[in-house]
Short mmCIF file of N, CA and C in Angstrom, two decimals:
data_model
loop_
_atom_site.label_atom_id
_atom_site.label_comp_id
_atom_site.label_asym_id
_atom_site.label_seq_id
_atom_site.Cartn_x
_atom_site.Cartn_y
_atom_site.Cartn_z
N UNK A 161 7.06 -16.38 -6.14
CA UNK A 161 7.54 -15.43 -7.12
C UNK A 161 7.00 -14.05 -6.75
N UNK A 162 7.20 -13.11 -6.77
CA UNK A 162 7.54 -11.54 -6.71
C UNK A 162 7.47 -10.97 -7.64
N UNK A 163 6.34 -10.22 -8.07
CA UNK A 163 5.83 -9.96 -9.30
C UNK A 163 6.06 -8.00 -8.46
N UNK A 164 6.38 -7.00 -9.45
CA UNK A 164 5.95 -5.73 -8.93
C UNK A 164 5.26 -5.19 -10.44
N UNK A 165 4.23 -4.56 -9.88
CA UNK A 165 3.17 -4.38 -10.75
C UNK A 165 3.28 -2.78 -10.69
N UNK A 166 3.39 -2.23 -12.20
CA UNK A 166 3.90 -0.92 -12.42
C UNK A 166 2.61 -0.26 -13.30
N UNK A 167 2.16 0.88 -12.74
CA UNK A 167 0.99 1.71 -13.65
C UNK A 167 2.44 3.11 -13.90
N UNK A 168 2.68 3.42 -15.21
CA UNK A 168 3.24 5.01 -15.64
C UNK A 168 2.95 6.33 -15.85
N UNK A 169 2.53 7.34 -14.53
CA UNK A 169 1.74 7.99 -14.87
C UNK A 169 2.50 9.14 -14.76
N UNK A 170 2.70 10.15 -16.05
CA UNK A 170 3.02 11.28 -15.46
C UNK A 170 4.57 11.16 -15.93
N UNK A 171 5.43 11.63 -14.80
CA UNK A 171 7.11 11.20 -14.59
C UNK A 171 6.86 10.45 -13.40
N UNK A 172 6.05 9.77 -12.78
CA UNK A 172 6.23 8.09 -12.05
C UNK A 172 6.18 7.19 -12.49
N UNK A 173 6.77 6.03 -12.03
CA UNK A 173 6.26 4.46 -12.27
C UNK A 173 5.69 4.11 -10.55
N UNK A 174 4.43 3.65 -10.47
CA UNK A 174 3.76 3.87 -9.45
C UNK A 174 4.02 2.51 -9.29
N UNK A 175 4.38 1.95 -8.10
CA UNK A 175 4.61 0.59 -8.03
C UNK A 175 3.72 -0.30 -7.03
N UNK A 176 3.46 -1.83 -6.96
CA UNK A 176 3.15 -2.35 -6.22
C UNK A 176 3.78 -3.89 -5.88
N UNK A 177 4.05 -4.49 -4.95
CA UNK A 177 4.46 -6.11 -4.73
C UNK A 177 3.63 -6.91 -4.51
N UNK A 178 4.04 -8.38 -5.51
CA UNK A 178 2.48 -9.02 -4.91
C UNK A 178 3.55 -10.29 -4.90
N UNK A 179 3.53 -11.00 -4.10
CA UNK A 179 4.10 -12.69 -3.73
C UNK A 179 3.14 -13.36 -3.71
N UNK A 180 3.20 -14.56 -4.40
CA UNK A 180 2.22 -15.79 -4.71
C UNK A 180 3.38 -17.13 -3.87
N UNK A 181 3.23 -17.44 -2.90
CA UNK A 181 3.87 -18.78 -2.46
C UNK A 181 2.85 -19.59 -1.70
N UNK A 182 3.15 -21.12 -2.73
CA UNK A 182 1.76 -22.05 -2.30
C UNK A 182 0.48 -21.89 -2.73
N UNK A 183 0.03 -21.09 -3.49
CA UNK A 183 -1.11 -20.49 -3.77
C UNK A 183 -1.64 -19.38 -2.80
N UNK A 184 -1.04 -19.14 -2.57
CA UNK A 184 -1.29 -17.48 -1.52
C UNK A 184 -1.08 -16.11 -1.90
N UNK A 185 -1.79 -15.26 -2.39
CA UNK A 185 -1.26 -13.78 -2.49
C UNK A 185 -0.83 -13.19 -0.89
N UNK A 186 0.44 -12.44 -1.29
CA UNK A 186 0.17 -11.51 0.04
C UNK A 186 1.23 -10.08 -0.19
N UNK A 187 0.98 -9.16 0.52
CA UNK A 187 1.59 -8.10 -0.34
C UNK A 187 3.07 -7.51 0.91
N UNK A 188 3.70 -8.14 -0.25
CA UNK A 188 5.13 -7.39 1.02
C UNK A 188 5.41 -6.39 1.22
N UNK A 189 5.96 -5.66 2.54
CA UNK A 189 6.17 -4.18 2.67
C UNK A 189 7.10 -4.14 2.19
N UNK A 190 6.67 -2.59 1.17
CA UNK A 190 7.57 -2.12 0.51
C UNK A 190 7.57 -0.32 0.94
N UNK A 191 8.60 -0.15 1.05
CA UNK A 191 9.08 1.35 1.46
C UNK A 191 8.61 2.35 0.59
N UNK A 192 8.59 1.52 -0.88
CA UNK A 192 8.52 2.90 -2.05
C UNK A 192 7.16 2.49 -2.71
N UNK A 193 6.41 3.72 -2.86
CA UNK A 193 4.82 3.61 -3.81
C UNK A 193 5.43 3.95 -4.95
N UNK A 194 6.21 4.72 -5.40
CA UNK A 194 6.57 5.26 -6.75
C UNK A 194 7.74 5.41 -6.58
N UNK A 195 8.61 5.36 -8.34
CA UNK A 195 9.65 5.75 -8.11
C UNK A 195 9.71 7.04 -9.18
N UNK A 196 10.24 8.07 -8.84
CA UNK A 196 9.90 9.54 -10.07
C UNK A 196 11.19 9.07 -11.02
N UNK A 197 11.04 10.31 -12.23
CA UNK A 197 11.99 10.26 -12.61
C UNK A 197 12.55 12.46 -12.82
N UNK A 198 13.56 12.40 -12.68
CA UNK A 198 13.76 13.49 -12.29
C UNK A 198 13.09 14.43 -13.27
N UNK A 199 13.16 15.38 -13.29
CA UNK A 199 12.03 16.60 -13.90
C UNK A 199 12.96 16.99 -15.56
N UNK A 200 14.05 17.18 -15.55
CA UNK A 200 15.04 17.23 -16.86
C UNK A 200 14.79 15.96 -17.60
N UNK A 201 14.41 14.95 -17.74
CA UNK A 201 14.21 13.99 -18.89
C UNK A 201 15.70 13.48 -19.53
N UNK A 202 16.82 14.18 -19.02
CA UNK A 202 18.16 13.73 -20.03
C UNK A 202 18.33 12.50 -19.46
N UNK A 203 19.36 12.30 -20.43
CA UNK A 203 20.00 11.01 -20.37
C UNK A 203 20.29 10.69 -19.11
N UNK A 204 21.32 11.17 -18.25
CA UNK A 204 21.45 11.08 -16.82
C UNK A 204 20.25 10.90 -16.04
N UNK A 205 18.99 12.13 -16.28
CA UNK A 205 18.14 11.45 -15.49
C UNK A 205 17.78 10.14 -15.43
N UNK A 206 17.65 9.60 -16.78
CA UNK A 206 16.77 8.33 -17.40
C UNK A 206 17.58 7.42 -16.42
N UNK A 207 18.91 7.69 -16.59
CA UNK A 207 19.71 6.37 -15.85
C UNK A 207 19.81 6.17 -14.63
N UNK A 208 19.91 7.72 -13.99
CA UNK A 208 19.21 7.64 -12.43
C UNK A 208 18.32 7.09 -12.21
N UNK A 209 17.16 7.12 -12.79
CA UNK A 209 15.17 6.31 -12.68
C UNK A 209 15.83 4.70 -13.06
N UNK A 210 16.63 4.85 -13.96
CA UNK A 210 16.48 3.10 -14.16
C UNK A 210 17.22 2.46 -13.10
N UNK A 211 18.47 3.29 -12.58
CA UNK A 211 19.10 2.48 -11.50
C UNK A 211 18.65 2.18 -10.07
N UNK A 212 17.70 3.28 -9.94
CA UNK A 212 16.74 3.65 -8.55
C UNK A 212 15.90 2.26 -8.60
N UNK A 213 15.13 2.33 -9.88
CA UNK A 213 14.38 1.08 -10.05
C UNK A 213 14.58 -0.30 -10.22
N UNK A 214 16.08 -0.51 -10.59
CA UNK A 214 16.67 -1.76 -10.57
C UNK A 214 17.02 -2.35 -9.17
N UNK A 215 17.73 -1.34 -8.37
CA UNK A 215 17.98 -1.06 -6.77
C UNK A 215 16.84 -2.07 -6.32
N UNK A 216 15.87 -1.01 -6.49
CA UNK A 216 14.69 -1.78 -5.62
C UNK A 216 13.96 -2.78 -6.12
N UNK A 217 14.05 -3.32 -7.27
CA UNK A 217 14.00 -4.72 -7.33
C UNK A 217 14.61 -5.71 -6.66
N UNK A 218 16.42 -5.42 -6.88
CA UNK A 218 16.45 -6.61 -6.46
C UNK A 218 17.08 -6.04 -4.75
N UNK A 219 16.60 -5.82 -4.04
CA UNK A 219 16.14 -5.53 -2.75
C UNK A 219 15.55 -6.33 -2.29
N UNK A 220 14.00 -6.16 -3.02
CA UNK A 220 13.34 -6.88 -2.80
C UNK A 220 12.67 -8.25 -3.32
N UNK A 221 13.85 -8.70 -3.97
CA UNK A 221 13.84 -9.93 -4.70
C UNK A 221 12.78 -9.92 -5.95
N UNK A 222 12.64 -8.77 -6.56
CA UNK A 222 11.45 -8.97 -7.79
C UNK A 222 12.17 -9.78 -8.85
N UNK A 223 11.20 -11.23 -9.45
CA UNK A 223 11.38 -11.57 -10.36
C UNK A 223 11.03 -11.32 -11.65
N UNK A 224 9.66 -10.52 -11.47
CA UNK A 224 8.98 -9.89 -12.66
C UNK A 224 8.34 -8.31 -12.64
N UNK A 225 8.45 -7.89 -13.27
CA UNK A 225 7.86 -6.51 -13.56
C UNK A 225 6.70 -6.50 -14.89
N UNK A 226 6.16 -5.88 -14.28
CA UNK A 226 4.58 -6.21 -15.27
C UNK A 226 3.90 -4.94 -15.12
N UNK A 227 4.41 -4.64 -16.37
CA UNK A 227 3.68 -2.76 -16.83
C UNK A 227 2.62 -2.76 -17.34
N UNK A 228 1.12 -2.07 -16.87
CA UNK A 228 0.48 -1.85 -17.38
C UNK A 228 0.72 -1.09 -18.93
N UNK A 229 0.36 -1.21 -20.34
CA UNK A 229 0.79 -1.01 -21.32
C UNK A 229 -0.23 0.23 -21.45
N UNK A 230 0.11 1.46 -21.66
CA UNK A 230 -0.46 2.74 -22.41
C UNK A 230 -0.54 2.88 -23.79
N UNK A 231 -1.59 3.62 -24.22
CA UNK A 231 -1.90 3.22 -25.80
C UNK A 231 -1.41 4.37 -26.47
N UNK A 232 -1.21 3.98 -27.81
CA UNK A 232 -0.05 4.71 -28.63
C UNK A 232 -0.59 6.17 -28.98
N UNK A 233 -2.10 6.09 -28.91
CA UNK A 233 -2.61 7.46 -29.59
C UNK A 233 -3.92 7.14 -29.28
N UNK A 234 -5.21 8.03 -29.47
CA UNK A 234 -6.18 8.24 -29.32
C UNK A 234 -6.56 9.10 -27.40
N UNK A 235 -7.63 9.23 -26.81
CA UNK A 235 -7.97 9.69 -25.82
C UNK A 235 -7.36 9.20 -24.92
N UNK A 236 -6.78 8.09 -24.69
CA UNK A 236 -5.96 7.65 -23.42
C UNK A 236 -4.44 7.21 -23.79
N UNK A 237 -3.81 8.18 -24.69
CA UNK A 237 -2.70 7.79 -25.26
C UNK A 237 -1.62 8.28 -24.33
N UNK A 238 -0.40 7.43 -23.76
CA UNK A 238 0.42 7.79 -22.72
C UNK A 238 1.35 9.16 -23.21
N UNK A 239 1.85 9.72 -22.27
CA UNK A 239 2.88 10.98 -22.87
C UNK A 239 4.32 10.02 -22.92
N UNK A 240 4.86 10.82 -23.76
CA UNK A 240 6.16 10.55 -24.25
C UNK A 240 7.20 10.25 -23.01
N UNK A 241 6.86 10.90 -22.05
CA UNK A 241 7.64 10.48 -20.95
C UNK A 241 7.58 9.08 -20.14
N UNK A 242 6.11 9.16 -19.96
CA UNK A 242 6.32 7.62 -19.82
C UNK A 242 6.46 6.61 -20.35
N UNK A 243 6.60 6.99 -21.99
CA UNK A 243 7.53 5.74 -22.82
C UNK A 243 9.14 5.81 -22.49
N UNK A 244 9.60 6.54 -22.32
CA UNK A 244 10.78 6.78 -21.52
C UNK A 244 10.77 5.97 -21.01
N UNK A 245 10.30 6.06 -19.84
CA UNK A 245 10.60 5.28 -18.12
C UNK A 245 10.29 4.21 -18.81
N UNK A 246 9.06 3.37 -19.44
CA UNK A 246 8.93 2.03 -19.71
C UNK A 246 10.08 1.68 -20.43
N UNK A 247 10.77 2.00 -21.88
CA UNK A 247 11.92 1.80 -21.93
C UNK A 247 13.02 1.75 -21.03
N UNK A 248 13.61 2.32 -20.39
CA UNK A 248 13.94 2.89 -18.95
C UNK A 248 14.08 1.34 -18.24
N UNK A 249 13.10 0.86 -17.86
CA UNK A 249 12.72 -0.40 -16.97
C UNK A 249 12.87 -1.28 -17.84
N UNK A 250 12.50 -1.69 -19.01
CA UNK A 250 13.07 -2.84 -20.63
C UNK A 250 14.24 -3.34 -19.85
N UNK A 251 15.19 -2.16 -20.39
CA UNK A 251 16.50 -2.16 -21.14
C UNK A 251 17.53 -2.28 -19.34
N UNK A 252 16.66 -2.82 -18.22
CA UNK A 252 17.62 -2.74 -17.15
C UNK A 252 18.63 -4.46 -17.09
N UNK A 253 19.39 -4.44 -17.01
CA UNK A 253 20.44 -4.98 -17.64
C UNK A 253 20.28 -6.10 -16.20
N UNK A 254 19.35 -7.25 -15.97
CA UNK A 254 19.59 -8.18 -15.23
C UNK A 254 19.07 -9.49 -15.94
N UNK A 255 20.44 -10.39 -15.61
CA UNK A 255 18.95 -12.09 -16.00
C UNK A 255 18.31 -12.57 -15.07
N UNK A 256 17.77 -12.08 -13.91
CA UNK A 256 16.80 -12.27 -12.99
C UNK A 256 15.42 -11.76 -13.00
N UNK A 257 15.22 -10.71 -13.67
CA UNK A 257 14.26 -9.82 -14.23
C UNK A 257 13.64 -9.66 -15.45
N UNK A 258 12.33 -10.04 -15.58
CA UNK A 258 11.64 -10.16 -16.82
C UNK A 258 10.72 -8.88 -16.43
N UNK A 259 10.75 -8.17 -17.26
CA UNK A 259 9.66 -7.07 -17.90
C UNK A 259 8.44 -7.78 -18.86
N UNK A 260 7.07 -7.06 -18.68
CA UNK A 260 6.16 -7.84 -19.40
C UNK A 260 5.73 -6.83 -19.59
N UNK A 261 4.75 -6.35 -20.64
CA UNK A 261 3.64 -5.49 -20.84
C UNK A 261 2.30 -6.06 -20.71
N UNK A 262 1.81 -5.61 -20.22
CA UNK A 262 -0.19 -6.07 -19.94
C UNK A 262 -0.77 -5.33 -20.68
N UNK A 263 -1.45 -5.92 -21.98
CA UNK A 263 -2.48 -4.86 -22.26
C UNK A 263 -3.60 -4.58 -21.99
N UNK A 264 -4.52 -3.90 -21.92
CA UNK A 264 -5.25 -3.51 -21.80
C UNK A 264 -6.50 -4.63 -21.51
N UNK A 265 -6.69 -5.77 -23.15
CA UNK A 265 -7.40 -6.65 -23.09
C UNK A 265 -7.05 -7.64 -22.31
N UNK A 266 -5.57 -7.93 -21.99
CA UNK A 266 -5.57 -8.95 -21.47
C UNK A 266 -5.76 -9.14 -19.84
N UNK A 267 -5.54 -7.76 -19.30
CA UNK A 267 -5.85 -7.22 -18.14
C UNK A 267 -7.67 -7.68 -18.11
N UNK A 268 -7.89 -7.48 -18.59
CA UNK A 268 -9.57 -7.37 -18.05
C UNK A 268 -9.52 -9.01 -18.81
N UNK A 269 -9.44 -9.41 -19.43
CA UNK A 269 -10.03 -11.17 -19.91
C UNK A 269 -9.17 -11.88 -18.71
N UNK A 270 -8.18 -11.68 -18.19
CA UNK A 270 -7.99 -12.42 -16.94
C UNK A 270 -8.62 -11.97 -15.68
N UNK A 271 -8.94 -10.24 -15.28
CA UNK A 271 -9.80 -10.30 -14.49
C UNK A 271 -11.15 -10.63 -14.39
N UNK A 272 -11.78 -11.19 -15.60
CA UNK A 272 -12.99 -11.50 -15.78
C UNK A 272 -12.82 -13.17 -15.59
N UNK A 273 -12.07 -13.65 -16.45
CA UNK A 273 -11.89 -15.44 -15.50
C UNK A 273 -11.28 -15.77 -14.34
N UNK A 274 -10.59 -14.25 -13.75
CA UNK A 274 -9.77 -14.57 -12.41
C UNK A 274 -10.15 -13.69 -11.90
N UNK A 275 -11.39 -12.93 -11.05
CA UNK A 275 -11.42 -12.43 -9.96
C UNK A 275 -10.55 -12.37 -8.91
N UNK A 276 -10.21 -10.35 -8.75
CA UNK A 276 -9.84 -10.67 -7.56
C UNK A 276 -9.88 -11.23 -6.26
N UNK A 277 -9.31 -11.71 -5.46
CA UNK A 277 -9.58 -12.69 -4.46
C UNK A 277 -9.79 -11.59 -3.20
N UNK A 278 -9.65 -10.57 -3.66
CA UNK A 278 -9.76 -9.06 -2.12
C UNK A 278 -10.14 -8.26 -2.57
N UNK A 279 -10.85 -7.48 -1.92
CA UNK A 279 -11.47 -6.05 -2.60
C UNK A 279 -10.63 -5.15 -2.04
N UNK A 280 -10.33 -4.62 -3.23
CA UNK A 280 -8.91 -3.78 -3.06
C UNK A 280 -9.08 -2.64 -1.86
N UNK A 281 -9.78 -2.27 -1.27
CA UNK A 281 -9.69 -1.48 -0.49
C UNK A 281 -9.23 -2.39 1.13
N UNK A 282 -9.60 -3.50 0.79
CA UNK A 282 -9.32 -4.63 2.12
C UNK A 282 -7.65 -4.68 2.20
N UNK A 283 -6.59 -4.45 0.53
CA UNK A 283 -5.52 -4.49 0.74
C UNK A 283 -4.19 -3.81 1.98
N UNK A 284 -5.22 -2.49 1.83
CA UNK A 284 -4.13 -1.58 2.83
C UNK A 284 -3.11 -0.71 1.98
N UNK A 285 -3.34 -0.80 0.77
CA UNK A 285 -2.31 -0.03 -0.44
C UNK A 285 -3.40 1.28 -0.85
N UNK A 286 -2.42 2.80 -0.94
CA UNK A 286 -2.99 3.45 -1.55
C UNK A 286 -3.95 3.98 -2.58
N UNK A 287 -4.90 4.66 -2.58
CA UNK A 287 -5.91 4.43 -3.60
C UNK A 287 -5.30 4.89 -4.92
N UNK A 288 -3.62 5.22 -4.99
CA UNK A 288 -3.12 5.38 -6.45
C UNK A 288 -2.58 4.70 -6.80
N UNK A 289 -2.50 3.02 -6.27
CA UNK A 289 -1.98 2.41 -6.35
C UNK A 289 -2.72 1.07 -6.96
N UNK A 290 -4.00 1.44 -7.05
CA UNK A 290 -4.84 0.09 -7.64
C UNK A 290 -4.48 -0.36 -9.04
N UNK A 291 -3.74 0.40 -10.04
CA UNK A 291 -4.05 -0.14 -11.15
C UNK A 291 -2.73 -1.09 -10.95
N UNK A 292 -1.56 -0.34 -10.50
CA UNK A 292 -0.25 -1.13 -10.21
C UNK A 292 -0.58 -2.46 -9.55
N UNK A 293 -1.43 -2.55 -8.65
CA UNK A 293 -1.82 -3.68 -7.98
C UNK A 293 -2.59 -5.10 -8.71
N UNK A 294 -3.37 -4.68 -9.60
CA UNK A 294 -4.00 -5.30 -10.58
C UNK A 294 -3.15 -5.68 -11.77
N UNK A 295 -1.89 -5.02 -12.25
CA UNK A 295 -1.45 -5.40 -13.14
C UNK A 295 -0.07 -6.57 -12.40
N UNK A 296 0.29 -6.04 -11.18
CA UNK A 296 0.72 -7.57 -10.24
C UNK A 296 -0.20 -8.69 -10.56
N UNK A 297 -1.15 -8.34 -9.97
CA UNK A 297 -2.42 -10.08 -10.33
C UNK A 297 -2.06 -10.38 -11.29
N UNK A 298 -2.29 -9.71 -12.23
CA UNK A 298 -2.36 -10.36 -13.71
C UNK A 298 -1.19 -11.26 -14.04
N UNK A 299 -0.21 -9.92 -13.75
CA UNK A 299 1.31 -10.76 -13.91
C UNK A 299 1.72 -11.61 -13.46
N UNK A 300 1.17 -11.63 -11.96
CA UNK A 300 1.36 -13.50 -11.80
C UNK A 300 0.79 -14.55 -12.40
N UNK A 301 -0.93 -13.60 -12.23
CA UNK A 301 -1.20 -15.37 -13.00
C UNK A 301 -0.87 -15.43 -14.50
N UNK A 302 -0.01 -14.58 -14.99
CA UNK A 302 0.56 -14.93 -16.62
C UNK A 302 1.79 -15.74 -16.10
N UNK A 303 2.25 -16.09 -14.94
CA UNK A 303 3.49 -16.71 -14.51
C UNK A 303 4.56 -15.60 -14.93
N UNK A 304 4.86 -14.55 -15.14
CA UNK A 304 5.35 -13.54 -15.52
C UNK A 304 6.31 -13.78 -16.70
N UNK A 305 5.95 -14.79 -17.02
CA UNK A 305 6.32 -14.78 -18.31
C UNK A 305 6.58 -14.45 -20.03
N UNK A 306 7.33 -14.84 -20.93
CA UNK A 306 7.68 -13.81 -21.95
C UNK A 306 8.05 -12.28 -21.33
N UNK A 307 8.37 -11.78 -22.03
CA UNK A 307 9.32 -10.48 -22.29
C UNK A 307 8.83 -10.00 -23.56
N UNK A 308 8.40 -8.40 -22.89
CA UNK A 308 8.12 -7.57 -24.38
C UNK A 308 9.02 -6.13 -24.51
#
């Protein structure tokens, strides 16, 4: 399974691939670290970002997408734009593709009973790319299951 693990920062969805076959992680080349979304925010843009991002799913055969979840308000509360794009990625119209949200807690209570198996710098993926990478782990070992 083909999990791509999405951190929203900004106007990106910063992406990463993680394949689990047999019990094996391994990270497939992928062409794109991020996908933007254009700088106007309209409607057209939104649908450009969602189709760019659907594209490259199934390209690359993603079965799951697993968004790190941003919090609604307080000091680390996401901007409005990247509730966009996470809507944006929801609402992409395939039955091959499950969207998940990771929160926060559940991110760290599975990395605390599931250590990573590599120290992320051993990966070979950009250093803006770790949280996207971690929320892949997770999402696999949730089997990428449910839809939020």
């Amino acid at each position: 399974m083909i999990v791509c693990g999405v951190e929203l920062t900004g106007s990106d969805a910063v992406v990463c691939l993680l394949n689990m076959d047999r019990g094996q992680f391994n990270l497939p080349e992928c062409k794109v670290r991020k996908v933007s979304l254009p700088k106007n925010h309209g409607r057209d843009d939104l649908k450009q970002f969602q189709t760019t991002f659907a594209e490259l799913m199934a390209e690359y055969g993603v079965t799951c997408v697993a968004i790190k979840e941003r919090m609604q308000k307080g000091k680390f509360a996401g901007g409005a734009i990247s509730f966009k794009m996470e809507a944006a990625i929801q609402l992409i119209n395939s039955a091959e593709l499950t969207v998940t949200l990771l929160s926060p807690q559940l991110i760290k209570s599975t990395l605390a009973s599931n250590p990573l198996p590599i120290a992320f710098a051993d990966t070979g993926l950009k250093v803006f790319q770790e949280t996207a990478f971690i929320a892949a782990y997770v999402g696999q070992l949730q089997g990428g299951a449910g839809s939020n």
